[in-house]
């Protein structure tokens, strides 16, 4: 073996399966299990003390997703580096397929019926976009990032899926794609003044964009500004959510004792408004406890990113953590009336198939960055042996 090969091997140690399992971040895995357990309990409560129809299905989905998460975590991160662009274009193709064979539900065409589940490609697209942007910015220098021509490709990577999702229509998910993309641009080193220009341009375009919104989207914005204007119609959801949040008090009414949820005043209690139901039954203490678990996951995510020796791993871990943060922030701000109702679920807690799958895949990639934190990936990518 040559000296160069020995140095390369020392920099990129090949881990055995047992070593990878040992190096898994078991603290993060414990937090994932705790959050999922809280989700099962709240879905059990949402069905008035029954496992059917939500809790048992969620448990089965979580079990399958957990196995997938471990598989993703144990696969060499260089494998995900090589597949970043194929995964992105595969997800983009699924978004295009929604326009052709998508299932319409709740006034929007967002799902593909697979028989065993309703697949929502826009959720998978968030993970695929993070992978693609992390790979792209890994391959260029900091000086290149300062040149506008080098930003055209990542702008297209963000813009294409955002436009397809906006057409479904799904304003909330399109906004999350733009936010996640913008976060990775910032983390990669794009200058602040360029963000200021984009924000100024977006602000100037708001009056024009308003005319392109659907009527129900305009109603959501108007309801956000004044929910009391239509308390039995468009403002019903958020008003009932606020009542439930307030009625929980400090310690809550007790498990299975929430009146707003069990008397069916609280809408979508198993999905978008599950945090409201938890806060009613467990009070401010329960709500803060749940937020504390999420905060610990965010801390783990940023710590994993900082420990990674590859730029790809750092950007991937940061992007995945920001994506998870946006889910939590938007959902809780939404049910508190601080943001318009946009249908963003609470990860690992809300009922849902594709969201659970995408969340666990993202966490699997985060764990993969942790396991392979000492691997160095050349700027042009790892060479095939």
mmCIF file of C-alpha atoms in Angstrom:
data_model
loop_
_atom_site.group_PDB
_atom_site.id
_atom_site.type_symbol
_atom_site.label_atom_id
_atom_site.label_comp_id
_atom_site.label_asym_id
_atom_site.label_seq_id
_atom_site.Cartn_x
_atom_site.Cartn_y
_atom_site.Cartn_z
ATOM 1 C CA UNK A 1 0.000 0.000 0.000
ATOM 2 C CA UNK A 2 1.365 3.418 -0.976
ATOM 3 C CA UNK A 3 1.831 6.285 1.439
ATOM 4 C CA UNK A 4 -0.920 8.235 -0.360
ATOM 5 C CA UNK A 5 -3.339 5.320 0.033
ATOM 6 C CA UNK A 6 -2.522 5.029 3.743
ATOM 7 C CA UNK A 7 -3.189 8.737 4.243
ATOM 8 C CA UNK A 8 -6.481 8.491 2.333
ATOM 9 C CA UNK A 9 -7.567 5.470 4.373
ATOM 10 C CA UNK A 10 -6.677 7.269 7.597
ATOM 11 C CA UNK A 11 -8.746 10.278 6.554
ATOM 12 C CA UNK A 12 -11.678 8.148 5.387
ATOM 13 C CA UNK A 13 -11.774 5.193 7.772
ATOM 14 C CA UNK A 14 -13.995 2.365 6.544
ATOM 15 C CA UNK A 15 -16.340 1.471 9.379
ATOM 16 C CA UNK A 16 -17.718 -2.019 9.906
ATOM 17 C CA UNK A 17 -21.448 -2.493 10.522
ATOM 18 C CA UNK A 18 -20.917 -3.076 14.243
ATOM 19 C CA UNK A 19 -18.862 0.109 14.541
ATOM 20 C CA UNK A 20 -21.557 2.104 12.742
ATOM 21 C CA UNK A 21 -24.256 0.793 15.080
ATOM 22 C CA UNK A 22 -22.084 1.691 18.074
ATOM 23 C CA UNK A 23 -21.539 5.213 16.703
ATOM 24 C CA UNK A 24 -25.240 5.886 16.165
ATOM 25 C CA UNK A 25 -26.408 8.906 18.143
ATOM 26 C CA UNK A 26 -28.561 7.008 20.635
ATOM 27 C CA UNK A 27 -29.460 10.175 22.530
ATOM 28 C CA UNK A 28 -31.110 11.566 19.395
ATOM 29 C CA UNK A 29 -32.833 8.224 18.748
ATOM 30 C CA UNK A 30 -34.266 8.263 22.298
ATOM 31 C CA UNK A 31 -35.733 11.728 21.682
ATOM 32 C CA UNK A 32 -37.310 10.484 18.440
ATOM 33 C CA UNK A 33 -38.912 7.565 20.300
ATOM 34 C CA UNK A 34 -40.206 9.884 23.047
ATOM 35 C CA UNK A 35 -41.810 12.256 20.543
ATOM 36 C CA UNK A 36 -43.410 9.374 18.661
ATOM 37 C CA UNK A 37 -44.721 7.968 21.956
ATOM 38 C CA UNK A 38 -46.333 11.323 22.770
ATOM 39 C CA UNK A 39 -47.876 11.284 19.308
ATOM 40 C CA UNK A 40 -49.377 7.807 19.857
ATOM 41 C CA UNK A 41 -50.814 8.906 23.203
ATOM 42 C CA UNK A 42 -52.413 12.043 21.736
ATOM 43 C CA UNK A 43 -53.888 10.124 18.786
ATOM 44 C CA UNK A 44 -55.286 7.595 21.284
ATOM 45 C CA UNK A 45 -56.846 10.517 23.143
ATOM 46 C CA UNK A 46 -58.124 12.112 19.910
ATOM 47 C CA UNK A 47 -60.130 8.928 19.269
ATOM 48 C CA UNK A 48 -61.628 9.151 22.796
ATOM 49 C CA UNK A 49 -59.531 6.359 24.241
ATOM 50 C CA UNK A 50 -59.369 4.087 21.190
ATOM 51 C CA UNK A 51 -56.365 2.871 19.205
ATOM 52 C CA UNK A 52 -58.445 2.978 16.035
ATOM 53 C CA UNK A 53 -58.455 4.713 13.657
ATOM 54 C CA UNK A 54 -55.327 6.824 14.121
ATOM 55 C CA UNK A 55 -52.952 5.597 16.820
ATOM 56 C CA UNK A 56 -52.554 2.016 15.585
ATOM 57 C CA UNK A 57 -51.964 3.115 11.995
ATOM 58 C CA UNK A 58 -49.460 5.711 13.141
ATOM 59 C CA UNK A 59 -47.626 3.079 15.179
ATOM 60 C CA UNK A 60 -47.384 0.736 12.186
ATOM 61 C CA UNK A 61 -46.123 3.549 9.964
ATOM 62 C CA UNK A 62 -43.614 4.616 12.574
ATOM 63 C CA UNK A 63 -42.317 1.046 12.936
ATOM 64 C CA UNK A 64 -41.713 0.764 9.195
ATOM 65 C CA UNK A 65 -40.249 4.261 9.034
ATOM 66 C CA UNK A 66 -37.947 3.534 11.968
ATOM 67 C CA UNK A 67 -36.438 0.551 10.150
ATOM 68 C CA UNK A 68 -35.950 2.754 7.085
ATOM 69 C CA UNK A 69 -34.329 5.434 9.268
ATOM 70 C CA UNK A 70 -31.760 2.947 10.589
ATOM 71 C CA UNK A 71 -31.030 1.715 7.054
ATOM 72 C CA UNK A 72 -30.462 5.282 5.825
ATOM 73 C CA UNK A 73 -28.288 6.072 8.869
ATOM 74 C CA UNK A 74 -25.964 3.097 8.371
ATOM 75 C CA UNK A 75 -25.353 3.681 4.648
ATOM 76 C CA UNK A 76 -22.119 5.515 3.816
ATOM 77 C CA UNK A 77 -22.738 9.246 3.455
ATOM 78 C CA UNK A 78 -20.759 9.200 0.190
ATOM 79 C CA UNK A 79 -23.530 7.039 -1.260
ATOM 80 C CA UNK A 80 -26.055 9.794 -0.507
ATOM 81 C CA UNK A 81 -23.645 12.342 -1.977
ATOM 82 C CA UNK A 82 -23.556 10.449 -5.285
ATOM 83 C CA UNK A 83 -27.338 9.989 -5.346
ATOM 84 C CA UNK A 84 -28.216 13.563 -4.356
ATOM 85 C CA UNK A 85 -29.091 14.742 -7.867
ATOM 86 C CA UNK A 86 -30.882 11.512 -8.980
ATOM 87 C CA UNK A 87 -33.003 11.665 -5.799
ATOM 88 C CA UNK A 88 -33.825 15.320 -6.499
ATOM 89 C CA UNK A 89 -34.908 14.702 -10.083
ATOM 90 C CA UNK A 90 -36.865 11.622 -9.003
ATOM 91 C CA UNK A 91 -38.792 13.740 -6.489
ATOM 92 C CA UNK A 92 -39.280 16.427 -9.144
ATOM 93 C CA UNK A 93 -40.703 13.790 -11.497
ATOM 94 C CA UNK A 94 -43.150 12.713 -8.771
ATOM 95 C CA UNK A 95 -44.257 16.342 -8.405
ATOM 96 C CA UNK A 96 -44.843 16.432 -12.150
ATOM 97 C CA UNK A 97 -46.793 13.166 -11.919
ATOM 98 C CA UNK A 98 -49.159 14.797 -9.431
ATOM 99 C CA UNK A 99 -50.364 17.060 -12.260
ATOM 100 C CA UNK A 100 -51.183 14.011 -14.399
ATOM 101 C CA UNK A 101 -52.403 11.344 -11.982
ATOM 102 C CA UNK A 102 -52.734 13.152 -8.663
ATOM 103 C CA UNK A 103 -55.639 12.603 -6.279
ATOM 104 C CA UNK A 104 -57.744 15.628 -5.356
ATOM 105 C CA UNK A 105 -58.458 16.131 -1.677
ATOM 106 C CA UNK A 106 -59.645 19.162 0.336
ATOM 107 C CA UNK A 107 -59.706 21.246 -2.841
ATOM 108 C CA UNK A 108 -56.106 20.538 -3.833
ATOM 109 C CA UNK A 109 -54.297 18.015 -6.029
ATOM 110 C CA UNK A 110 -51.315 16.993 -3.896
ATOM 111 C CA UNK A 111 -51.321 13.201 -3.548
ATOM 112 C CA UNK A 112 -50.608 10.094 -5.609
ATOM 113 C CA UNK A 113 -52.710 7.071 -4.689
ATOM 114 C CA UNK A 114 -50.392 4.062 -4.210
ATOM 115 C CA UNK A 115 -53.136 1.815 -2.881
ATOM 116 C CA UNK A 116 -51.522 1.205 0.518
ATOM 117 C CA UNK A 117 -51.048 4.933 1.157
ATOM 118 C CA UNK A 118 -51.533 8.403 -0.255
ATOM 119 C CA UNK A 119 -48.070 9.686 -1.226
ATOM 120 C CA UNK A 120 -47.490 13.432 -1.033
ATOM 121 C CA UNK A 121 -44.376 14.079 -3.179
ATOM 122 C CA UNK A 122 -43.953 17.647 -1.928
ATOM 123 C CA UNK A 123 -42.943 16.308 1.505
ATOM 124 C CA UNK A 124 -40.239 14.093 -0.028
ATOM 125 C CA UNK A 125 -39.129 17.036 -2.174
ATOM 126 C CA UNK A 126 -38.001 18.949 0.923
ATOM 127 C CA UNK A 127 -35.450 16.244 1.761
ATOM 128 C CA UNK A 128 -34.395 15.870 -1.883
ATOM 129 C CA UNK A 129 -33.866 19.641 -2.212
ATOM 130 C CA UNK A 130 -31.622 19.736 0.859
ATOM 131 C CA UNK A 131 -29.540 16.864 -0.533
ATOM 132 C CA UNK A 132 -29.146 18.537 -3.934
ATOM 133 C CA UNK A 133 -28.249 21.972 -2.548
ATOM 134 C CA UNK A 134 -25.773 20.465 -0.071
ATOM 135 C CA UNK A 135 -24.032 18.631 -2.905
ATOM 136 C CA UNK A 136 -23.969 21.684 -5.179
ATOM 137 C CA UNK A 137 -22.512 24.068 -2.581
ATOM 138 C CA UNK A 138 -20.026 21.396 -1.496
ATOM 139 C CA UNK A 139 -18.553 21.426 -4.986
ATOM 140 C CA UNK A 140 -17.894 25.161 -5.340
ATOM 141 C CA UNK A 141 -15.557 27.495 -3.494
ATOM 142 C CA UNK A 142 -16.456 30.418 -1.263
ATOM 143 C CA UNK A 143 -15.202 32.766 -3.986
ATOM 144 C CA UNK A 144 -17.547 31.077 -6.503
ATOM 145 C CA UNK A 145 -20.522 31.729 -4.205
ATOM 146 C CA UNK A 146 -19.834 35.454 -4.576
ATOM 147 C CA UNK A 147 -20.312 35.222 -8.355
ATOM 148 C CA UNK A 148 -24.009 35.544 -9.396
ATOM 149 C CA UNK A 149 -23.652 33.044 -12.265
ATOM 150 C CA UNK A 150 -22.860 30.268 -9.781
ATOM 151 C CA UNK A 151 -26.176 30.896 -8.018
ATOM 152 C CA UNK A 152 -28.335 30.292 -11.086
ATOM 153 C CA UNK A 153 -28.280 26.498 -10.753
ATOM 154 C CA UNK A 154 -29.298 26.406 -7.056
ATOM 155 C CA UNK A 155 -31.966 29.034 -7.725
ATOM 156 C CA UNK A 156 -33.427 26.736 -10.382
ATOM 157 C CA UNK A 157 -33.183 23.787 -7.983
ATOM 158 C CA UNK A 158 -35.327 25.723 -5.497
ATOM 159 C CA UNK A 159 -37.639 27.471 -7.957
ATOM 160 C CA UNK A 160 -38.739 24.477 -10.045
ATOM 161 C CA UNK A 161 -40.324 22.433 -7.220
ATOM 162 C CA UNK A 162 -41.684 25.566 -5.525
ATOM 163 C CA UNK A 163 -43.616 26.489 -8.686
ATOM 164 C CA UNK A 164 -44.953 22.947 -9.108
ATOM 165 C CA UNK A 165 -46.106 22.851 -5.476
ATOM 166 C CA UNK A 166 -47.647 26.321 -5.771
ATOM 167 C CA UNK A 167 -49.680 25.074 -8.714
ATOM 168 C CA UNK A 168 -51.265 22.230 -6.674
ATOM 169 C CA UNK A 169 -52.034 24.669 -4.858
ATOM 170 C CA UNK A 170 -50.054 24.405 -1.602
ATOM 171 C CA UNK A 171 -48.798 27.812 -0.545
ATOM 172 C CA UNK A 172 -47.509 26.586 2.828
ATOM 173 C CA UNK A 173 -45.263 23.851 1.413
ATOM 174 C CA UNK A 174 -44.028 26.129 -1.383
ATOM 175 C CA UNK A 175 -43.092 28.682 1.253
ATOM 176 C CA UNK A 176 -41.237 26.020 3.255
ATOM 177 C CA UNK A 177 -39.252 24.971 0.165
ATOM 178 C CA UNK A 178 -38.227 28.593 -0.376
ATOM 179 C CA UNK A 179 -37.362 29.016 3.310
ATOM 180 C CA UNK A 180 -35.266 25.834 3.480
ATOM 181 C CA UNK A 181 -33.512 26.754 0.239
ATOM 182 C CA UNK A 182 -32.823 30.257 1.517
ATOM 183 C CA UNK A 183 -31.416 28.870 4.776
ATOM 184 C CA UNK A 184 -28.948 26.655 2.905
ATOM 185 C CA UNK A 185 -27.940 29.597 0.687
ATOM 186 C CA UNK A 186 -27.201 31.565 3.852
ATOM 187 C CA UNK A 187 -25.324 28.694 5.520
ATOM 188 C CA UNK A 188 -23.276 28.153 2.362
ATOM 189 C CA UNK A 189 -22.012 31.729 2.506
ATOM 190 C CA UNK A 190 -24.245 33.784 0.187
ATOM 191 C CA UNK A 191 -23.890 37.480 1.115
ATOM 192 C CA UNK A 192 -26.526 39.179 3.241
ATOM 193 C CA UNK A 193 -27.096 42.021 0.771
ATOM 194 C CA UNK A 194 -28.321 39.539 -1.836
ATOM 195 C CA UNK A 195 -30.970 38.319 0.589
ATOM 196 C CA UNK A 196 -31.952 41.925 1.250
ATOM 197 C CA UNK A 197 -32.450 42.492 -2.488
ATOM 198 C CA UNK A 198 -34.591 39.360 -2.815
ATOM 199 C CA UNK A 199 -36.719 40.304 0.216
ATOM 200 C CA UNK A 200 -37.187 43.849 -1.106
ATOM 201 C CA UNK A 201 -38.203 42.507 -4.521
ATOM 202 C CA UNK A 202 -40.623 40.049 -2.927
ATOM 203 C CA UNK A 203 -42.152 42.836 -0.847
ATOM 204 C CA UNK A 204 -42.614 45.000 -3.931
ATOM 205 C CA UNK A 205 -44.263 42.076 -5.742
ATOM 206 C CA UNK A 206 -46.787 41.322 -2.959
ATOM 207 C CA UNK A 207 -49.601 43.471 -4.440
ATOM 208 C CA UNK A 208 -49.230 41.617 -7.756
ATOM 209 C CA UNK A 209 -48.937 38.211 -6.079
ATOM 210 C CA UNK A 210 -52.136 38.874 -4.107
ATOM 211 C CA UNK A 211 -54.131 38.835 -7.352
ATOM 212 C CA UNK A 212 -52.828 35.349 -8.176
ATOM 213 C CA UNK A 213 -53.894 33.813 -4.845
ATOM 214 C CA UNK A 214 -56.929 31.542 -4.722
ATOM 215 C CA UNK A 215 -59.967 32.831 -2.860
ATOM 216 C CA UNK A 216 -59.465 30.406 0.040
ATOM 217 C CA UNK A 217 -55.846 31.576 0.389
ATOM 218 C CA UNK A 218 -56.960 35.202 0.542
ATOM 219 C CA UNK A 219 -59.554 34.224 3.147
ATOM 220 C CA UNK A 220 -56.835 32.597 5.264
ATOM 221 C CA UNK A 221 -54.814 35.804 5.270
ATOM 222 C CA UNK A 222 -57.848 37.961 6.088
ATOM 223 C CA UNK A 223 -58.897 35.525 8.822
ATOM 224 C CA UNK A 224 -55.401 35.655 10.289
ATOM 225 C CA UNK A 225 -55.632 39.450 10.482
ATOM 226 C CA UNK A 226 -59.155 39.422 11.989
ATOM 227 C CA UNK A 227 -60.420 35.940 13.004
ATOM 228 C CA UNK A 228 -63.426 37.426 14.865
ATOM 229 C CA UNK A 229 -64.836 38.770 11.601
ATOM 230 C CA UNK A 230 -66.212 35.309 10.734
ATOM 231 C CA UNK A 231 -66.291 33.264 13.986
ATOM 232 C CA UNK A 232 -68.505 30.497 12.601
ATOM 233 C CA UNK A 233 -66.831 30.293 9.205
ATOM 234 C CA UNK A 234 -63.252 31.017 8.182
ATOM 235 C CA UNK A 235 -62.253 32.099 11.699
ATOM 236 C CA UNK A 236 -63.732 29.050 13.462
ATOM 237 C CA UNK A 237 -60.570 26.914 13.439
ATOM 238 C CA UNK A 238 -58.240 29.428 15.007
ATOM 239 C CA UNK A 239 -60.777 30.734 17.535
ATOM 240 C CA UNK A 240 -61.491 27.216 18.820
ATOM 241 C CA UNK A 241 -57.761 26.548 18.951
ATOM 242 C CA UNK A 242 -57.194 29.628 21.116
ATOM 243 C CA UNK A 243 -60.043 28.631 23.429
ATOM 244 C CA UNK A 244 -58.544 25.159 23.857
ATOM 245 C CA UNK A 245 -55.056 26.567 24.498
ATOM 246 C CA UNK A 246 -56.362 28.943 27.141
ATOM 247 C CA UNK A 247 -58.601 26.414 28.854
ATOM 248 C CA UNK A 248 -55.649 24.086 29.507
ATOM 249 C CA UNK A 249 -54.134 26.505 32.000
ATOM 250 C CA UNK A 250 -50.849 25.620 33.689
ATOM 251 C CA UNK A 251 -51.256 21.875 34.215
ATOM 252 C CA UNK A 252 -54.128 21.016 31.854
ATOM 253 C CA UNK A 253 -57.419 19.182 32.330
ATOM 254 C CA UNK A 254 -55.868 15.721 32.327
ATOM 255 C CA UNK A 255 -55.352 12.951 29.792
ATOM 256 C CA UNK A 256 -58.568 12.174 27.848
ATOM 257 C CA UNK A 257 -60.294 15.088 29.634
ATOM 258 C CA UNK A 258 -60.045 17.825 26.989
ATOM 259 C CA UNK A 259 -63.497 19.283 26.347
ATOM 260 C CA UNK A 260 -62.790 21.250 23.157
ATOM 261 C CA UNK A 261 -61.322 18.184 21.436
ATOM 262 C CA UNK A 262 -63.627 15.448 22.766
ATOM 263 C CA UNK A 263 -66.795 17.481 22.167
ATOM 264 C CA UNK A 264 -65.575 18.014 18.571
ATOM 265 C CA UNK A 265 -65.224 21.769 18.781
ATOM 266 C CA UNK A 266 -61.544 21.514 17.827
ATOM 267 C CA UNK A 267 -61.101 20.723 14.101
ATOM 268 C CA UNK A 268 -58.318 18.513 12.662
ATOM 269 C CA UNK A 269 -57.305 17.533 16.207
ATOM 270 C CA UNK A 270 -55.353 14.498 14.952
ATOM 271 C CA UNK A 271 -53.263 16.439 12.422
ATOM 272 C CA UNK A 272 -52.679 20.190 12.272
ATOM 273 C CA UNK A 273 -54.136 21.048 15.702
ATOM 274 C CA UNK A 274 -52.750 18.176 17.754
ATOM 275 C CA UNK A 275 -50.539 20.560 19.758
ATOM 276 C CA UNK A 276 -53.670 22.433 20.836
ATOM 277 C CA UNK A 277 -55.219 19.203 22.113
ATOM 278 C CA UNK A 278 -52.017 18.360 23.997
ATOM 279 C CA UNK A 279 -51.918 21.826 25.570
ATOM 280 C CA UNK A 280 -55.556 21.532 26.670
ATOM 281 C CA UNK A 281 -54.982 18.154 28.338
ATOM 282 C CA UNK A 282 -51.474 18.777 29.728
ATOM 283 C CA UNK A 283 -51.460 22.546 29.982
ATOM 284 C CA UNK A 284 -48.578 24.944 29.528
ATOM 285 C CA UNK A 285 -46.258 22.485 31.315
ATOM 286 C CA UNK A 286 -47.002 19.761 28.759
ATOM 287 C CA UNK A 287 -46.649 22.153 25.834
ATOM 288 C CA UNK A 288 -43.307 23.465 27.067
ATOM 289 C CA UNK A 289 -42.144 19.900 27.724
ATOM 290 C CA UNK A 290 -42.872 18.962 24.120
ATOM 291 C CA UNK A 291 -41.080 22.065 22.871
ATOM 292 C CA UNK A 292 -38.135 21.129 25.081
ATOM 293 C CA UNK A 293 -37.849 17.742 23.353
ATOM 294 C CA UNK A 294 -37.847 19.436 19.959
ATOM 295 C CA UNK A 295 -35.239 21.929 21.172
ATOM 296 C CA UNK A 296 -32.963 19.059 22.205
ATOM 297 C CA UNK A 297 -33.301 17.550 18.722
ATOM 298 C CA UNK A 298 -32.335 20.888 17.171
ATOM 299 C CA UNK A 299 -29.296 21.080 19.458
ATOM 300 C CA UNK A 300 -28.285 17.551 18.442
ATOM 301 C CA UNK A 301 -28.734 18.485 14.775
ATOM 302 C CA UNK A 302 -26.500 21.556 14.924
ATOM 303 C CA UNK A 303 -23.915 19.697 17.020
ATOM 304 C CA UNK A 304 -23.796 16.909 14.416
ATOM 305 C CA UNK A 305 -23.343 19.507 11.669
ATOM 306 C CA UNK A 306 -20.479 21.220 13.471
ATOM 307 C CA UNK A 307 -18.655 17.921 14.063
ATOM 308 C CA UNK A 308 -18.822 16.812 10.430
ATOM 309 C CA UNK A 309 -15.513 17.067 8.558
ATOM 310 C CA UNK A 310 -17.150 17.277 5.141
ATOM 311 C CA UNK A 311 -18.833 20.428 3.882
ATOM 312 C CA UNK A 312 -21.566 18.264 2.360
ATOM 313 C CA UNK A 313 -22.267 16.706 5.757
ATOM 314 C CA UNK A 314 -22.368 20.089 7.490
ATOM 315 C CA UNK A 315 -24.791 21.602 4.987
ATOM 316 C CA UNK A 316 -26.931 18.470 4.921
ATOM 317 C CA UNK A 317 -27.231 18.301 8.724
ATOM 318 C CA UNK A 318 -27.892 22.048 9.014
ATOM 319 C CA UNK A 319 -30.512 21.948 6.257
ATOM 320 C CA UNK A 320 -32.329 18.970 7.762
ATOM 321 C CA UNK A 321 -32.348 20.607 11.201
ATOM 322 C CA UNK A 322 -33.687 23.892 9.801
ATOM 323 C CA UNK A 323 -36.373 21.970 7.895
ATOM 324 C CA UNK A 324 -37.512 20.245 11.102
ATOM 325 C CA UNK A 325 -37.454 23.567 12.955
ATOM 326 C CA UNK A 326 -39.696 25.156 10.312
ATOM 327 C CA UNK A 327 -42.251 22.364 10.701
ATOM 328 C CA UNK A 328 -42.416 22.893 14.465
ATOM 329 C CA UNK A 329 -42.319 26.689 14.370
ATOM 330 C CA UNK A 330 -44.987 27.085 11.670
ATOM 331 C CA UNK A 331 -47.358 24.522 13.210
ATOM 332 C CA UNK A 332 -47.238 25.980 16.713
ATOM 333 C CA UNK A 333 -47.343 29.592 15.517
ATOM 334 C CA UNK A 334 -50.304 28.641 13.325
ATOM 335 C CA UNK A 335 -52.404 27.086 16.121
ATOM 336 C CA UNK A 336 -51.627 30.087 18.344
ATOM 337 C CA UNK A 337 -52.843 32.523 15.681
ATOM 338 C CA UNK A 338 -49.405 34.001 15.035
ATOM 339 C CA UNK A 339 -49.389 32.754 11.417
ATOM 340 C CA UNK A 340 -52.176 31.966 8.937
ATOM 341 C CA UNK A 341 -53.483 28.392 8.932
ATOM 342 C CA UNK A 342 -51.462 26.660 6.197
ATOM 343 C CA UNK A 343 -51.789 22.958 7.031
ATOM 344 C CA UNK A 344 -48.278 22.172 8.307
ATOM 345 C CA UNK A 345 -48.243 19.114 10.645
ATOM 346 C CA UNK A 346 -46.233 18.638 13.829
ATOM 347 C CA UNK A 347 -43.442 16.138 12.994
ATOM 348 C CA UNK A 348 -43.570 12.712 14.700
ATOM 349 C CA UNK A 349 -46.712 13.735 16.592
ATOM 350 C CA UNK A 350 -49.381 14.620 13.992
ATOM 351 C CA UNK A 351 -51.148 11.830 12.119
ATOM 352 C CA UNK A 352 -49.859 11.368 8.585
ATOM 353 C CA UNK A 353 -48.106 8.873 6.351
ATOM 354 C CA UNK A 354 -45.849 10.784 3.954
ATOM 355 C CA UNK A 355 -44.867 13.364 6.581
ATOM 356 C CA UNK A 356 -43.833 10.581 8.971
ATOM 357 C CA UNK A 357 -41.868 8.862 6.191
ATOM 358 C CA UNK A 358 -40.110 12.071 5.113
ATOM 359 C CA UNK A 359 -39.329 13.052 8.709
ATOM 360 C CA UNK A 360 -37.729 9.681 9.514
ATOM 361 C CA UNK A 361 -35.748 9.662 6.255
ATOM 362 C CA UNK A 362 -34.447 13.130 7.119
ATOM 363 C CA UNK A 363 -33.526 12.000 10.625
ATOM 364 C CA UNK A 364 -31.834 8.938 9.123
ATOM 365 C CA UNK A 365 -29.677 11.202 6.969
ATOM 366 C CA UNK A 366 -28.877 13.308 10.034
ATOM 367 C CA UNK A 367 -27.784 10.156 11.867
ATOM 368 C CA UNK A 368 -25.723 9.141 8.821
ATOM 369 C CA UNK A 369 -23.834 12.441 9.015
ATOM 370 C CA UNK A 370 -23.174 11.697 12.691
ATOM 371 C CA UNK A 371 -21.950 8.136 12.075
ATOM 372 C CA UNK A 372 -19.694 9.192 9.189
ATOM 373 C CA UNK A 373 -18.610 12.520 10.693
ATOM 374 C CA UNK A 374 -14.904 11.766 10.212
ATOM 375 C CA UNK A 375 -15.186 11.070 6.478
ATOM 376 C CA UNK A 376 -13.734 13.711 4.193
ATOM 377 C CA UNK A 377 -15.350 14.182 0.790
ATOM 378 C CA UNK A 378 -13.219 15.932 -1.888
ATOM 379 C CA UNK A 379 -14.739 19.046 -3.421
ATOM 380 C CA UNK A 380 -15.427 17.195 -6.673
ATOM 381 C CA UNK A 381 -16.825 14.229 -4.809
ATOM 382 C CA UNK A 382 -15.462 10.801 -3.880
ATOM 383 C CA UNK A 383 -13.827 8.806 -6.644
ATOM 384 C CA UNK A 384 -15.192 5.408 -7.545
ATOM 385 C CA UNK A 385 -12.883 2.585 -6.507
#
